[in-house]
PDB file of C-alpha atoms in Angstrom:
ATOM      1  CA  MET A  27    -119.220 185.208 -63.348  1.00 47.00           C
ATOM      2  CA  ALA A  28    -120.181 184.796 -59.686  1.00 48.00           C
ATOM      3  CA  PRO A  29    -124.400 184.012 -59.416  1.00 50.00           C
ATOM      4  CA  ALA A  30    -126.117 186.885 -58.212  1.00 50.00           C
ATOM      5  CA  GLN A  31    -127.038 186.408 -54.451  1.00 49.00           C
ATOM      6  CA  ARG A  32    -130.554 186.500 -53.409  1.00 50.00           C
ATOM      7  CA  PRO A  33    -131.456 189.048 -51.157  1.00 48.00           C
ATOM      8  CA  ASP A  34    -132.329 187.624 -47.508  1.00 47.00           C
ATOM      9  CA  PRO A  35    -136.087 187.694 -46.554  1.00 48.00           C
ATOM     10  CA  PRO A  36    -137.253 190.802 -44.621  1.00 47.00           C
ATOM     11  CA  VAL A  37    -137.381 189.979 -41.024  1.00 39.00           C
ATOM     12  CA  PRO A  38    -140.929 190.528 -39.344  1.00 43.00           C
ATOM     13  CA  ALA A  39    -140.738 193.400 -37.099  1.00 40.00           C
ATOM     14  CA  ALA A  40    -141.240 192.599 -33.569  1.00 37.00           C
ATOM     15  CA  ALA A  41    -144.662 192.988 -32.243  1.00 41.00           C
ATOM     16  CA  PRO A  42    -144.702 196.394 -30.006  1.00 40.00           C
ATOM     17  CA  VAL A  43    -144.421 195.327 -26.200  1.00 34.00           C
ATOM     18  CA  PRO A  44    -147.743 196.871 -24.744  1.00 40.00           C
ATOM     19  CA  LEU A  45    -146.937 199.425 -21.950  1.00 35.00           C
ATOM     20  CA  LEU A  46    -148.332 199.152 -18.683  1.00 38.00           C
ATOM     21  CA  LYS A  47    -149.710 202.271 -16.869  1.00 42.00           C
ATOM     22  CA  HIS A  48    -149.429 202.684 -13.247  1.00 46.00           C
ATOM     23  CA  GLY A  49    -152.490 203.434 -11.275  1.00 49.00           C
ATOM     24  CA  GLY A  50    -150.883 205.466  -8.796  1.00 51.00           C
ATOM     25  CA  ILE A  51    -148.394 205.909  -6.355  1.00 48.00           C
ATOM     26  CA  PHE A  52    -149.855 203.735  -3.693  1.00 47.00           C
ATOM     27  CA  THR A  53    -150.451 200.641  -6.341  1.00 46.00           C
ATOM     28  CA  ALA A  54    -147.308 198.801  -5.399  1.00 41.00           C
ATOM     29  CA  VAL A  55    -147.690 199.159  -1.744  1.00 43.00           C
ATOM     30  CA  ASN A  56    -151.751 197.910  -1.415  1.00 49.00           C
ATOM     31  CA  PRO A  57    -152.347 196.690   2.015  1.00 47.00           C
ATOM     32  CA  ALA A  58    -154.976 194.633   0.577  1.00 49.00           C
ATOM     33  CA  ASP A  59    -152.069 192.326  -1.284  1.00 54.00           C
ATOM     34  CA  TRP A  60    -151.072 190.712   1.938  1.00 53.00           C
ATOM     35  CA  ILE A  61    -150.118 187.283   0.267  1.00 56.00           C
ATOM     36  CA  ARG A  62    -146.740 189.021  -0.809  1.00 60.00           C
ATOM     37  CA  HIS A  63    -145.686 188.752   2.465  1.00 58.00           C
ATOM     38  CA  TRP A  64    -145.284 185.121   2.912  1.00 61.00           C
ATOM     39  CA  ARG A  65    -141.450 185.119   3.088  1.00 68.00           C
ATOM     40  CA  GLN A  66    -141.924 187.370   6.228  1.00 74.00           C
ATOM     41  CA  PRO A  67    -144.145 185.537   8.512  1.00 76.00           C
ATOM     42  CA  ASN A  68    -144.573 188.068  11.304  1.00 77.00           C
ATOM     43  CA  HIS A  69    -145.422 190.739   8.822  1.00 76.00           C
ATOM     44  CA  LEU A  70    -147.780 188.249   7.161  1.00 80.00           C
ATOM     45  CA  MET A  71    -149.770 187.720  10.445  1.00 82.00           C
ATOM     46  CA  LEU A  72    -149.970 191.477  11.011  1.00 80.00           C
ATOM     47  CA  ALA A  73    -151.149 192.028   7.463  1.00 77.00           C
ATOM     48  CA  VAL A  74    -153.747 189.660   6.914  1.00 82.00           C
ATOM     49  CA  PRO A  75    -157.367 190.212   7.548  1.00 83.00           C
ATOM     50  CA  TRP A  76    -158.660 188.758  10.756  1.00 84.00           C
ATOM     51  CA  PRO A  77    -160.488 185.620   8.997  1.00 88.00           C
ATOM     52  CA  GLY A  78    -157.240 184.895   7.310  1.00 87.00           C
ATOM     53  CA  PHE A  79    -155.277 185.429  10.524  1.00 88.00           C
ATOM     54  CA  PHE A  80    -157.409 182.680  12.336  1.00 90.00           C
ATOM     55  CA  GLY A  81    -157.655 180.784   9.115  1.00 90.00           C
ATOM     56  CA  LEU A  82    -153.638 180.582   9.183  1.00 89.00           C
ATOM     57  CA  ILE A  83    -153.647 179.670  12.688  1.00 91.00           C
ATOM     58  CA  THR A  84    -155.957 176.958  12.300  1.00 92.00           C
ATOM     59  CA  ALA A  85    -154.078 175.682   9.410  1.00 92.00           C
ATOM     60  CA  GLY A  86    -150.855 175.705  11.209  1.00 91.00           C
ATOM     61  CA  TYR A  87    -152.192 174.078  14.347  1.00 92.00           C
ATOM     62  CA  LEU A  88    -153.464 171.078  12.134  1.00 94.00           C
ATOM     63  CA  LEU A  89    -150.612 170.544  10.014  1.00 94.00           C
ATOM     64  CA  LEU A  90    -148.558 170.340  13.404  1.00 93.00           C
ATOM     65  CA  HIS A  91    -150.634 167.669  14.877  1.00 93.00           C
ATOM     66  CA  LEU A  92    -150.842 165.659  11.595  1.00 95.00           C
ATOM     67  CA  LEU A  93    -146.738 165.864  11.699  1.00 95.00           C
ATOM     68  CA  PHE A  94    -146.491 164.800  15.224  1.00 94.00           C
ATOM     69  CA  ALA A  95    -149.295 162.024  14.430  1.00 93.00           C
ATOM     70  CA  LEU A  96    -147.171 160.784  11.686  1.00 94.00           C
ATOM     71  CA  LEU A  97    -144.063 160.499  13.962  1.00 94.00           C
ATOM     72  CA  TYR A  98    -145.633 158.798  16.848  1.00 93.00           C
ATOM     73  CA  ARG A  99    -146.973 155.973  14.261  1.00 92.00           C
ATOM     74  CA  LEU A 100    -143.222 155.395  13.709  1.00 92.00           C
ATOM     75  CA  ASP A 101    -143.446 153.341  16.739  1.00 91.00           C
ATOM     76  CA  PRO A 102    -146.807 151.691  17.048  1.00 89.00           C
ATOM     77  CA  HIS A 103    -146.720 150.208  20.556  1.00 89.00           C
ATOM     78  CA  GLY A 104    -145.054 153.863  21.852  1.00 88.00           C
ATOM     79  CA  ILE A 105    -148.488 154.935  23.526  1.00 89.00           C
ATOM     80  CA  ALA A 106    -150.297 153.071  25.973  1.00 89.00           C
ATOM     81  CA  GLY A 107    -153.810 153.042  26.690  1.00 86.00           C
ATOM     82  CA  VAL A 108    -155.018 152.872  22.825  1.00 86.00           C
ATOM     83  CA  ALA A 109    -158.022 150.542  21.862  1.00 86.00           C
ATOM     84  CA  GLY A 110    -156.217 148.198  19.709  1.00 85.00           C
ATOM     85  CA  GLU A 111    -152.880 146.279  19.642  1.00 86.00           C
ATOM     86  CA  THR A 112    -151.141 149.212  17.971  1.00 89.00           C
ATOM     87  CA  THR A 113    -151.766 152.889  17.651  1.00 89.00           C
ATOM     88  CA  SER A 114    -154.135 153.987  15.189  1.00 91.00           C
ATOM     89  CA  PHE A 115    -153.481 157.862  13.022  1.00 92.00           C
ATOM     90  CA  SER A 116    -156.702 159.098  14.892  1.00 91.00           C
ATOM     91  CA  GLU A 117    -155.352 158.145  18.150  1.00 91.00           C
ATOM     92  CA  ALA A 118    -151.890 159.365  17.446  1.00 92.00           C
ATOM     93  CA  PHE A 119    -153.334 162.480  16.387  1.00 93.00           C
ATOM     94  CA  PHE A 120    -155.513 163.130  19.507  1.00 92.00           C
ATOM     95  CA  PHE A 121    -152.348 162.181  21.589  1.00 92.00           C
ATOM     96  CA  SER A 122    -150.618 165.047  20.107  1.00 91.00           C
ATOM     97  CA  VAL A 123    -153.474 167.358  20.663  1.00 91.00           C
ATOM     98  CA  GLN A 124    -153.238 166.651  24.462  1.00 90.00           C
ATOM     99  CA  THR A 125    -149.750 166.544  24.518  1.00 90.00           C
ATOM    100  CA  LEU A 126    -149.803 170.132  22.983  1.00 88.00           C
ATOM    101  CA  GLY A 127    -152.298 171.731  25.002  1.00 84.00           C
ATOM    102  CA  SER A 128    -150.943 170.129  28.274  1.00 80.00           C
ATOM    103  CA  ILE A 129    -154.559 168.247  28.853  1.00 82.00           C
ATOM    104  CA  GLY A 130    -153.359 164.971  29.884  1.00 73.00           C
ATOM    105  CA  TYR A 131    -156.430 163.245  30.263  1.00 66.00           C
ATOM    106  CA  GLY A 132    -154.793 160.090  31.614  1.00 74.00           C
ATOM    107  CA  THR A 133    -156.083 157.448  29.082  1.00 81.00           C
ATOM    108  CA  PHE A 134    -153.180 157.674  26.797  1.00 86.00           C
ATOM    109  CA  HIS A 135    -149.541 158.262  28.117  1.00 86.00           C
ATOM    110  CA  PRO A 136    -146.004 157.265  26.383  1.00 89.00           C
ATOM    111  CA  SER A 137    -144.641 153.885  26.915  1.00 89.00           C
ATOM    112  CA  SER A 138    -141.405 154.126  25.119  1.00 90.00           C
ATOM    113  CA  LEU A 139    -137.888 156.091  25.114  1.00 92.00           C
ATOM    114  CA  PHE A 140    -138.765 157.127  21.470  1.00 92.00           C
ATOM    115  CA  THR A 141    -142.238 158.302  22.487  1.00 91.00           C
ATOM    116  CA  HIS A 142    -141.221 160.093  25.397  1.00 92.00           C
ATOM    117  CA  LEU A 143    -138.744 162.199  23.331  1.00 94.00           C
ATOM    118  CA  LEU A 144    -141.383 163.000  20.786  1.00 93.00           C
ATOM    119  CA  VAL A 145    -143.222 164.134  23.711  1.00 92.00           C
ATOM    120  CA  THR A 146    -140.894 166.614  25.121  1.00 92.00           C
ATOM    121  CA  VAL A 147    -140.069 168.062  21.717  1.00 93.00           C
ATOM    122  CA  GLU A 148    -143.483 168.476  21.192  1.00 92.00           C
ATOM    123  CA  SER A 149    -144.233 170.146  24.407  1.00 91.00           C
ATOM    124  CA  LEU A 150    -141.314 172.481  23.968  1.00 92.00           C
ATOM    125  CA  LEU A 151    -142.436 173.284  20.856  1.00 91.00           C
ATOM    126  CA  GLY A 152    -145.949 174.020  22.016  1.00 89.00           C
ATOM    127  CA  LEU A 153    -144.770 176.653  24.614  1.00 90.00           C
ATOM    128  CA  ILE A 154    -142.534 178.549  21.841  1.00 91.00           C
ATOM    129  CA  VAL A 155    -145.705 178.422  19.367  1.00 89.00           C
ATOM    130  CA  ILE A 156    -148.393 179.412  22.131  1.00 89.00           C
ATOM    131  CA  ALA A 157    -146.259 182.211  22.875  1.00 91.00           C
ATOM    132  CA  LEU A 158    -145.578 183.510  19.433  1.00 89.00           C
ATOM    133  CA  MET A 159    -149.343 183.076  18.714  1.00 89.00           C
ATOM    134  CA  THR A 160    -150.223 185.274  21.656  1.00 89.00           C
ATOM    135  CA  GLY A 161    -148.074 187.826  21.101  1.00 89.00           C
ATOM    136  CA  MET A 162    -149.145 188.311  17.286  1.00 88.00           C
ATOM    137  CA  ALA A 163    -152.771 188.527  18.407  1.00 87.00           C
ATOM    138  CA  PHE A 164    -152.123 191.119  21.079  1.00 86.00           C
ATOM    139  CA  SER A 165    -150.101 192.939  18.466  1.00 83.00           C
ATOM    140  CA  ARG A 166    -152.851 193.147  16.279  1.00 83.00           C
ATOM    141  CA  PHE A 167    -155.532 193.822  19.061  1.00 79.00           C
ATOM    142  CA  SER A 168    -153.256 196.890  20.456  1.00 75.00           C
ATOM    143  CA  ARG A 169    -152.526 198.120  16.976  1.00 73.00           C
ATOM    144  CA  SER A 170    -154.514 201.394  16.570  1.00 68.00           C
ATOM    145  CA  THR A 171    -156.349 202.076  13.114  1.00 70.00           C
ATOM    146  CA  ALA A 172    -156.793 205.741  11.890  1.00 70.00           C
ATOM    147  CA  ARG A 173    -160.232 205.538  10.135  1.00 84.00           C
ATOM    148  CA  ILE A 174    -159.766 209.016   8.318  1.00 89.00           C
ATOM    149  CA  LEU A 175    -161.880 209.676   5.836  1.00 89.00           C
ATOM    150  CA  PHE A 176    -160.594 211.232   2.759  1.00 93.00           C
ATOM    151  CA  SER A 177    -162.656 213.308   0.140  1.00 92.00           C
ATOM    152  CA  ASP A 178    -163.112 211.208  -3.224  1.00 92.00           C
ATOM    153  CA  VAL A 179    -162.184 214.897  -4.983  1.00 93.00           C
ATOM    154  CA  ALA A 180    -160.064 217.901  -4.773  1.00 93.00           C
ATOM    155  CA  THR A 181    -161.667 221.170  -5.851  1.00 93.00           C
ATOM    156  CA  VAL A 182    -159.971 224.405  -7.261  1.00 92.00           C
ATOM    157  CA  HIS A 183    -161.383 227.673  -7.200  1.00 91.00           C
ATOM    158  CA  ASP A 184    -160.967 231.496  -6.047  1.00 91.00           C
ATOM    159  CA  TYR A 185    -160.543 231.962  -2.178  1.00 90.00           C
ATOM    160  CA  GLU A 186    -159.431 235.024  -0.735  1.00 87.00           C
ATOM    161  CA  GLY A 187    -158.546 236.284  -4.372  1.00 85.00           C
ATOM    162  CA  LEU A 188    -156.248 233.179  -5.072  1.00 89.00           C
ATOM    163  CA  PRO A 189    -156.726 230.228  -6.750  1.00 91.00           C
ATOM    164  CA  THR A 190    -156.875 227.634  -3.791  1.00 93.00           C
ATOM    165  CA  LEU A 191    -156.733 223.734  -4.098  1.00 93.00           C
ATOM    166  CA  MET A 192    -159.013 222.226  -1.365  1.00 94.00           C
ATOM    167  CA  PHE A 193    -159.590 218.795  -0.134  1.00 93.00           C
ATOM    168  CA  ARG A 194    -161.327 217.299   2.952  1.00 92.00           C
ATOM    169  CA  LEU A 195    -160.806 214.859   5.787  1.00 92.00           C
ATOM    170  CA  ALA A 196    -163.165 213.447   8.589  1.00 90.00           C
ATOM    171  CA  ASN A 197    -162.591 211.459  11.696  1.00 88.00           C
ATOM    172  CA  GLU A 198    -164.921 208.606  11.297  1.00 84.00           C
ATOM    173  CA  ARG A 199    -164.201 207.486  15.045  1.00 79.00           C
ATOM    174  CA  ARG A 200    -165.141 210.777  16.430  1.00 75.00           C
ATOM    175  CA  LYS A 201    -162.667 210.590  19.220  1.00 81.00           C
ATOM    176  CA  THR A 202    -160.020 213.294  19.596  1.00 86.00           C
ATOM    177  CA  ILE A 203    -156.794 212.756  17.501  1.00 90.00           C
ATOM    178  CA  LEU A 204    -153.786 215.143  18.996  1.00 91.00           C
ATOM    179  CA  GLU A 205    -151.032 216.579  16.954  1.00 92.00           C
ATOM    180  CA  ALA A 206    -152.683 215.884  13.524  1.00 93.00           C
ATOM    181  CA  ARG A 207    -150.535 216.613  10.864  1.00 95.00           C
ATOM    182  CA  VAL A 208    -151.235 216.516   6.981  1.00 95.00           C
ATOM    183  CA  GLN A 209    -148.512 216.604   4.384  1.00 95.00           C
ATOM    184  CA  ALA A 210    -149.591 217.261   0.577  1.00 95.00           C
ATOM    185  CA  TYR A 211    -147.676 216.567  -2.517  1.00 95.00           C
ATOM    186  CA  LEU A 212    -148.139 216.610  -6.434  1.00 94.00           C
ATOM    187  CA  ALA A 213    -146.701 213.122  -7.898  1.00 94.00           C
ATOM    188  CA  ILE A 214    -146.286 214.045 -11.658  1.00 92.00           C
ATOM    189  CA  ASP A 215    -144.475 212.385 -14.730  1.00 91.00           C
ATOM    190  CA  GLU A 216    -141.786 214.616 -15.922  1.00 89.00           C
ATOM    191  CA  ARG A 217    -139.126 214.590 -18.345  1.00 86.00           C
ATOM    192  CA  THR A 218    -135.612 215.898 -17.400  1.00 84.00           C
ATOM    193  CA  ARG A 219    -133.309 217.631 -20.126  1.00 84.00           C
ATOM    194  CA  GLU A 220    -131.718 214.382 -20.980  1.00 85.00           C
ATOM    195  CA  GLY A 221    -135.139 213.022 -22.130  1.00 83.00           C
ATOM    196  CA  HIS A 222    -135.260 210.541 -18.682  1.00 85.00           C
ATOM    197  CA  ARG A 223    -138.852 210.120 -17.743  1.00 87.00           C
ATOM    198  CA  MET A 224    -139.428 210.484 -13.886  1.00 89.00           C
ATOM    199  CA  ARG A 225    -141.887 210.447 -11.425  1.00 89.00           C
ATOM    200  CA  ARG A 226    -141.264 213.123  -9.191  1.00 90.00           C
ATOM    201  CA  LEU A 227    -143.041 214.294  -5.891  1.00 92.00           C
ATOM    202  CA  HIS A 228    -143.467 218.374  -5.196  1.00 93.00           C
ATOM    203  CA  PRO A 229    -144.601 219.223  -1.988  1.00 94.00           C
ATOM    204  CA  MET A 230    -147.770 221.537  -1.679  1.00 95.00           C
ATOM    205  CA  ALA A 231    -147.735 223.971   1.143  1.00 94.00           C
ATOM    206  CA  LEU A 232    -150.949 224.085   3.023  1.00 94.00           C
ATOM    207  CA  THR A 233    -152.507 227.156   4.686  1.00 93.00           C
ATOM    208  CA  ARG A 234    -152.528 224.862   8.047  1.00 92.00           C
ATOM    209  CA  ASP A 235    -151.051 221.558   7.558  1.00 93.00           C
ATOM    210  CA  ARG A 236    -151.154 221.132  11.761  1.00 94.00           C
ATOM    211  CA  SER A 237    -153.938 220.880  14.636  1.00 92.00           C
ATOM    212  CA  PRO A 238    -153.436 220.283  17.855  1.00 91.00           C
ATOM    213  CA  LEU A 239    -157.143 218.846  18.125  1.00 90.00           C
ATOM    214  CA  PHE A 240    -158.923 216.832  15.365  1.00 89.00           C
ATOM    215  CA  LEU A 241    -162.200 215.487  16.202  1.00 85.00           C
ATOM    216  CA  LEU A 242    -164.704 216.199  13.224  1.00 85.00           C
ATOM    217  CA  THR A 243    -163.552 217.574   9.761  1.00 88.00           C
ATOM    218  CA  TRP A 244    -160.746 219.302   8.304  1.00 91.00           C
ATOM    219  CA  THR A 245    -160.560 221.460   4.806  1.00 92.00           C
ATOM    220  CA  LEU A 246    -156.988 221.599   3.821  1.00 93.00           C
ATOM    221  CA  MET A 247    -156.230 224.494   1.640  1.00 95.00           C
ATOM    222  CA  HIS A 248    -153.207 224.805  -0.858  1.00 95.00           C
ATOM    223  CA  PRO A 249    -152.817 228.299  -2.420  1.00 94.00           C
ATOM    224  CA  ILE A 250    -152.010 228.239  -5.738  1.00 92.00           C
ATOM    225  CA  ASP A 251    -148.962 231.165  -5.674  1.00 90.00           C
ATOM    226  CA  VAL A 252    -145.772 231.439  -7.382  1.00 90.00           C
ATOM    227  CA  HIS A 253    -144.267 228.634  -5.371  1.00 90.00           C
ATOM    228  CA  SER A 254    -147.051 226.040  -6.136  1.00 92.00           C
ATOM    229  CA  PRO A 255    -146.258 223.196  -8.513  1.00 92.00           C
ATOM    230  CA  LEU A 256    -149.727 223.466  -9.565  1.00 91.00           C
ATOM    231  CA  ARG A 257    -149.273 227.177 -11.106  1.00 88.00           C
ATOM    232  CA  GLY A 258    -150.251 227.190 -14.756  1.00 85.00           C
ATOM    233  CA  ARG A 259    -151.284 223.625 -15.119  1.00 86.00           C
ATOM    234  CA  THR A 260    -154.408 222.689 -16.342  1.00 84.00           C
ATOM    235  CA  SER A 261    -156.591 219.774 -15.932  1.00 85.00           C
ATOM    236  CA  ALA A 262    -155.201 218.452 -19.390  1.00 88.00           C
ATOM    237  CA  ASP A 263    -151.388 218.906 -17.997  1.00 88.00           C
ATOM    238  CA  LEU A 264    -152.475 216.981 -15.105  1.00 90.00           C
ATOM    239  CA  ARG A 265    -154.179 213.999 -17.046  1.00 90.00           C
ATOM    240  CA  ALA A 266    -151.091 213.876 -19.341  1.00 89.00           C
ATOM    241  CA  GLY A 267    -148.853 213.512 -16.403  1.00 89.00           C
ATOM    242  CA  GLN A 268    -150.832 211.085 -14.916  1.00 91.00           C
ATOM    243  CA  ALA A 269    -150.552 213.175 -11.668  1.00 92.00           C
ATOM    244  CA  GLU A 270    -152.070 212.512  -8.408  1.00 93.00           C
ATOM    245  CA  ILE A 271    -152.915 214.619  -5.142  1.00 94.00           C
ATOM    246  CA  VAL A 272    -150.977 212.509  -2.837  1.00 94.00           C
ATOM    247  CA  MET A 273    -151.995 213.232   1.271  1.00 94.00           C
ATOM    248  CA  ALA A 274    -150.275 211.559   4.364  1.00 94.00           C
ATOM    249  CA  PHE A 275    -152.226 212.048   7.857  1.00 95.00           C
ATOM    250  CA  SER A 276    -150.243 211.344  11.113  1.00 93.00           C
ATOM    251  CA  GLY A 277    -151.551 211.959  14.585  1.00 92.00           C
ATOM    252  CA  VAL A 278    -151.613 210.559  18.134  1.00 91.00           C
ATOM    253  CA  ASP A 279    -154.987 208.389  19.415  1.00 86.00           C
ATOM    254  CA  ALA A 280    -156.076 210.302  22.708  1.00 84.00           C
ATOM    255  CA  THR A 281    -157.621 207.062  23.811  1.00 80.00           C
ATOM    256  CA  LEU A 282    -154.812 204.724  22.947  1.00 77.00           C
ATOM    257  CA  GLU A 283    -151.781 207.004  23.283  1.00 82.00           C
ATOM    258  CA  ARG A 284    -150.560 205.418  20.050  1.00 84.00           C
ATOM    259  CA  PRO A 285    -149.511 206.955  16.791  1.00 89.00           C
ATOM    260  CA  ILE A 286    -151.832 206.723  13.937  1.00 89.00           C
ATOM    261  CA  TYR A 287    -151.232 207.154   9.800  1.00 90.00           C
ATOM    262  CA  ALA A 288    -153.354 207.347   6.938  1.00 91.00           C
ATOM    263  CA  HIS A 289    -152.908 208.083   3.626  1.00 91.00           C
ATOM    264  CA  HIS A 290    -154.868 208.830   0.104  1.00 92.00           C
ATOM    265  CA  HIS A 291    -154.385 210.072  -3.246  1.00 92.00           C
ATOM    266  CA  VAL A 292    -156.678 211.796  -5.736  1.00 92.00           C
ATOM    267  CA  PRO A 293    -155.991 210.887  -9.373  1.00 93.00           C
ATOM    268  CA  ALA A 294    -155.945 213.919 -11.943  1.00 91.00           C
ATOM    269  CA  PRO A 295    -159.797 213.183 -13.004  1.00 91.00           C
ATOM    270  CA  GLY A 296    -160.736 213.985  -9.238  1.00 91.00           C
ATOM    271  CA  VAL A 297    -159.079 217.629  -9.079  1.00 91.00           C
ATOM    272  CA  LEU A 298    -162.418 219.689 -10.189  1.00 91.00           C
ATOM    273  CA  PHE A 299    -161.823 222.919 -11.490  1.00 90.00           C
ATOM    274  CA  GLY A 300    -164.029 225.806 -10.719  1.00 89.00           C
ATOM    275  CA  GLN A 301    -165.992 223.623  -8.146  1.00 91.00           C
ATOM    276  CA  GLY A 302    -166.190 224.332  -4.402  1.00 91.00           C
ATOM    277  CA  PHE A 303    -167.223 221.800  -1.445  1.00 92.00           C
ATOM    278  CA  ASP A 304    -170.724 222.148  -0.338  1.00 89.00           C
ATOM    279  CA  ASP A 305    -171.160 223.799   3.291  1.00 85.00           C
ATOM    280  CA  MET A 306    -171.338 220.715   5.993  1.00 80.00           C
ATOM    281  CA  MET A 307    -172.579 223.367   8.635  1.00 75.00           C
ATOM    282  CA  GLN A 308    -176.594 223.225   8.493  1.00 71.00           C
ATOM    283  CA  GLU A 309    -179.178 225.366  10.227  1.00 67.00           C
ATOM    284  CA  GLU A 310    -181.621 222.965  11.957  1.00 64.00           C
ATOM    285  CA  GLU A 311    -185.033 224.459  13.282  1.00 64.00           C
ATOM    286  CA  GLY A 312    -184.800 224.050  16.913  1.00 62.00           C
ATOM    287  CA  GLN A 313    -181.473 222.272  17.091  1.00 62.00           C
ATOM    288  CA  GLY A 314    -179.045 225.324  16.018  1.00 58.00           C
ATOM    289  CA  GLN A 315    -176.391 224.167  13.527  1.00 63.00           C
ATOM    290  CA  CYS A 316    -175.308 220.822  12.862  1.00 71.00           C
ATOM    291  CA  PHE A 317    -173.024 218.885  10.418  1.00 70.00           C
ATOM    292  CA  ASP A 318    -174.382 217.359   7.699  1.00 73.00           C
ATOM    293  CA  PHE A 319    -171.800 214.511   6.713  1.00 75.00           C
ATOM    294  CA  ALA A 320    -173.986 213.866   3.181  1.00 81.00           C
ATOM    295  CA  ASN A 321    -172.123 217.287   1.786  1.00 84.00           C
ATOM    296  CA  PHE A 322    -168.881 215.745   2.790  1.00 87.00           C
ATOM    297  CA  ASN A 323    -168.205 214.866  -1.433  1.00 89.00           C
ATOM    298  CA  ARG A 324    -170.499 217.221  -2.949  1.00 90.00           C
ATOM    299  CA  THR A 325    -169.597 220.325  -4.722  1.00 91.00           C
ATOM    300  CA  HIS A 326    -171.194 223.320  -6.506  1.00 89.00           C
ATOM    301  CA  PRO A 327    -169.960 225.452  -9.599  1.00 90.00           C
ATOM    302  CA  SER A 328    -167.329 228.151  -7.783  1.00 87.00           C
ATOM    303  CA  PRO A 329    -165.841 231.102  -8.996  1.00 79.00           C
ATOM    304  CA  TRP A 330    -162.355 229.997 -10.886  1.00 75.00           C
ATOM    305  CA  HIS A 331    -160.339 232.701 -13.174  1.00 70.00           C
ATOM    306  CA  GLY A 332    -157.254 230.328 -14.046  1.00 64.00           C
ATOM    307  CA  PRO A 333    -156.499 229.009 -17.356  1.00 55.00           C
ATOM    308  CA  ASP A 334    -158.820 225.852 -17.513  1.00 50.00           C
ATOM    309  CA  LEU A 335    -162.657 225.340 -16.548  1.00 40.00           C
ATOM    310  CA  SER A 336    -162.705 221.952 -16.950  1.00 42.00           C
TER     311      SER A 336
END
C-alpha cells in the first residue's frame, strides 16, 4: 500500500502591491522637475531655473579648462614663459583660460607642435561653446512668460436660472494680452463597458472662451446644461473619480508680440457647490470704483438648486 502523501505546505499569499494614486493630469509634466531633461541638453538649459542655468555654465566652463589643462600637461615643455622648468597644473589651467577667451597676455605662448595643435582645437571649440551659450541665454531672455493667475477654487451656483461653474483668471503683469483664449475640460476616471479604467477628458463649453483684449481679470462660466459633462454629478462623484477641472490659456503678449501659454487644474475638493465668488469691484469714497484683488479667491454662499450642497 502506497504511503499517504503529505499535503504541500500552503503558499503564503503575496503581499498586495500598493496602488499609487495620481495627483492630477499635470503631475507627469511638472515644469519644476527639470532634471529629467538631462538627456536633452538644449531642453535642459531652457527648463532649468536661472541659478541652475548659470551653475551649469560655470561647471561646464571649469570642467573644459580642467580637461585642457590635463592635455597641456602631457607636454611639460610645450608652454613657454612658465616660472619653472616644466609647466605646472595651475599654469596649464590659466593658459587654457587665456586661450579659450582669446585674452593672450603675452606671458604664456605655445612652443611645441603638440601644444599648437591643442591651442587650435581649443580655440575652435571656444567659438562653438560661446556661440551656443549666447544663443541659449538669448532664448531664455526672449522667451515670454504668461504670469496668468488662476483661482484656487471653482464655484458652482445658479446663474440666470441655470447652474453654472465659474473660475477666475487674472493678468498679473497688467499688460495687454491679445487674442486671449481659454479651454476647459473635465478630467475624470471612468470605466468602459468592458471594465477598463481610463482617464477621460470631456470638453466644457464656456459662455465666452475668447477675448480680444485681456488686461485685468476674467471670470469664465460653464453652464451645466444637458450637454455639460458635469450634469447630474455630485461632489462625491467627482471625488470618487478623482476629477479635476483642467484649464489651458493662450494669448499674444502685446509688448513682445509673442505667444504665451499657461495651464492650471482644480481638483475635485476645490469645486465648491453652493458657493460664489465675491465681487472684486468695490466702491471707494472719493475714488469711484476700483478692483480689490484681495477678493480674487474669496467665496460666499450662493443659491444652488442642484443635487448636492456639499
